[in-house]
Amino acid sequence: SQTIHQWPATLVQPVGSPLSLECTVEGTSNPNLYWYRQAAGRGLQLLFYSVGIGQISSEVPQNLSASRPQDRQFILSSKKLLLSDSGFYLCAWTMGTRTGELFFGEGSRLTVL
Amino acid sequence: GNSVTQMEGPVTLSEEAFLTINCTYTATGYPSLFWYVQYPGEGLQLLLKATKADDKGSNKGFEATYRKETTSFHLEKGSVQVSDSAVYFCARRPTGNQFYFGTGTSLTVIP
């Protein structure tokens, strides 16, 4: 069966520090991968998605970046965090069919102080 | 566009009450439609889905019917429980790789 893991689960970082959140999927090949952010009490904002290794689509211009160095690995990064980067970050995957659902990871809570 | 409009919350119900959370979408093509549930501090879990018109998705007592004529996918449950307290998200997937989510509806069920 397929599983998705992301880490760390919780992170407290000072403003201006770097960020790296990692997500891996097991049990499937060539998934579409996604990073969402959920601000407190708000909906989901799509940040990046990827349909293959090295292919990244950015939805929102910001100081975050994403990379997909391997088929089932998706990394969210920042060189310098802002206060507004605080939130709940969710990694997700799906297959490329129209009817497939998104499968979400457990989430990573980032607090920037 | 590709928006999903979801009923504003928060919603507070007594246990065993009937639940409806409205969801409508903009009609472009033939999207698949989903309801997700998010419990506090967790990621989103798929609750149910429907992939074509008139399909009914159902799970754990929840139901939603894909209504193409009204571009709606309302979530219903006949008798809610305290354990149903969570945030519910409606989503659509048009042809392609993107998903579009509603803003979420917070449900609190009180004993």
Tab-separated table of C-alpha atoms in Angstrom, chain A:
chain	number	residue	atom	x	y	z
A	1	SER	CA	0.000	0.000	0.000
A	2	GLN	CA	1.023	3.583	-0.518
A	3	THR	CA	2.164	5.810	2.314
A	4	ILE	CA	3.320	9.377	2.571
A	5	HIS	CA	5.531	10.820	5.253
A	6	GLN	CA	6.690	14.326	5.932
A	7	TRP	CA	9.024	15.735	8.534
A	8	PRO	CA	9.690	17.353	10.796
A	9	ALA	CA	6.263	17.405	12.375
A	10	THR	CA	6.956	20.572	14.326
A	11	LEU	CA	9.507	23.289	13.755
A	12	VAL	CA	10.220	26.587	15.497
A	13	GLN	CA	12.615	28.811	13.585
A	14	PRO	CA	13.845	32.388	13.942
A	15	VAL	CA	13.191	34.964	11.246
A	16	GLY	CA	15.908	34.861	8.610
A	17	SER	CA	16.860	31.243	9.179
A	18	PRO	CA	16.677	28.576	6.452
A	19	LEU	CA	13.980	25.943	6.101
A	20	SER	CA	13.858	22.437	4.772
A	21	LEU	CA	10.748	20.258	4.923
A	22	GLU	CA	10.914	16.838	3.398
A	23	CYS	CA	8.235	14.554	2.036
A	24	THR	CA	8.529	11.018	0.719
A	25	VAL	CA	6.006	8.671	-0.827
A	26	GLU	CA	6.256	4.908	-0.740
A	27	GLY	CA	4.482	2.209	-2.683
A	28	THR	CA	3.926	4.033	-5.941
A	29	SER	CA	5.874	5.359	-8.922
A	30	ASN	CA	5.812	8.676	-10.743
A	31	PRO	CA	3.261	10.358	-8.480
A	32	ASN	CA	2.216	13.976	-8.783
A	33	LEU	CA	3.471	15.743	-5.664
A	34	TYR	CA	2.140	18.884	-3.976
A	35	TRP	CA	2.990	21.330	-1.209
A	36	TYR	CA	0.119	23.222	0.430
A	37	ARG	CA	0.148	25.762	3.222
A	38	GLN	CA	-2.673	26.260	5.674
A	39	ALA	CA	-2.596	29.435	7.724
A	40	ALA	CA	-4.338	29.343	11.106
A	41	GLY	CA	-8.101	28.990	10.680
A	42	ARG	CA	-7.908	29.278	6.908
A	43	GLY	CA	-8.114	27.136	3.829
A	44	LEU	CA	-5.446	25.496	1.739
A	45	GLN	CA	-3.068	27.444	-0.443
A	46	LEU	CA	-1.270	25.510	-3.159
A	47	LEU	CA	2.405	26.418	-3.162
A	48	PHE	CA	4.060	24.002	-5.591
A	49	TYR	CA	3.321	20.876	-7.523
A	50	SER	CA	5.450	18.495	-9.523
A	51	VAL	CA	4.614	15.944	-12.182
A	52	GLY	CA	8.106	14.486	-12.418
A	53	ILE	CA	11.714	14.666	-11.283
A	54	GLY	CA	13.054	18.188	-11.636
A	55	GLN	CA	9.664	19.542	-12.789
A	56	ILE	CA	8.270	22.157	-10.419
A	57	SER	CA	5.283	24.442	-10.924
A	58	SER	CA	4.997	27.415	-8.608
A	59	GLU	CA	1.594	28.800	-7.824
A	60	VAL	CA	2.412	31.684	-5.528
A	61	PRO	CA	5.485	33.963	-5.793
A	62	GLN	CA	7.231	34.022	-2.435
A	63	ASN	CA	10.493	33.253	-0.733
A	64	LEU	CA	9.883	29.516	-0.768
A	65	SER	CA	11.183	27.018	-3.286
A	66	ALA	CA	10.619	23.341	-3.973
A	67	SER	CA	12.733	20.579	-5.426
A	68	ARG	CA	12.156	17.005	-6.507
A	69	PRO	CA	15.527	15.287	-6.565
A	70	GLN	CA	14.037	11.798	-6.728
A	71	ASP	CA	10.797	10.358	-8.044
A	72	ARG	CA	9.163	10.050	-4.630
A	73	GLN	CA	10.863	12.857	-2.740
A	74	PHE	CA	9.647	16.432	-2.544
A	75	ILE	CA	11.427	19.129	-0.570
A	76	LEU	CA	10.208	22.570	0.460
A	77	SER	CA	12.913	25.108	1.230
A	78	SER	CA	13.582	28.672	2.109
A	79	LYS	CA	16.857	30.555	2.434
A	80	LYS	CA	15.437	33.156	4.821
A	81	LEU	CA	12.181	32.678	6.664
A	82	LEU	CA	9.681	35.476	7.226
A	83	LEU	CA	7.140	35.751	10.020
A	84	SER	CA	4.406	35.279	7.429
A	85	ASP	CA	5.807	31.835	6.572
A	86	SER	CA	4.323	30.443	9.783
A	87	GLY	CA	1.652	27.860	9.143
A	88	PHE	CA	0.785	24.250	8.673
A	89	TYR	CA	2.470	22.725	5.635
A	90	LEU	CA	0.973	19.724	3.941
A	91	CYS	CA	2.546	17.448	1.388
A	92	ALA	CA	0.252	15.406	-0.833
A	93	TRP	CA	0.405	13.017	-3.764
A	94	THR	CA	-1.899	11.672	-6.427
A	95	MET	CA	-1.687	9.751	-9.630
A	96	GLY	CA	-2.172	11.552	-12.918
A	97	THR	CA	-5.728	10.371	-13.578
A	98	ARG	CA	-8.673	12.792	-13.473
A	99	THR	CA	-10.516	10.723	-10.904
A	100	GLY	CA	-7.666	10.196	-8.462
A	101	GLU	CA	-7.807	11.766	-5.051
A	102	LEU	CA	-5.081	13.550	-3.146
A	103	PHE	CA	-3.425	11.710	-0.293
A	104	PHE	CA	-2.043	13.973	2.387
A	105	GLY	CA	0.834	13.632	4.797
A	106	GLU	CA	0.536	14.315	8.491
A	107	GLY	CA	1.571	17.935	8.161
A	108	SER	CA	4.440	20.059	9.470
A	109	ARG	CA	3.722	22.894	11.878
A	110	LEU	CA	6.146	25.785	11.313
A	111	THR	CA	6.353	28.699	13.709
A	112	VAL	CA	8.625	31.565	12.768
A	113	LEU	CA	9.557	33.838	15.663
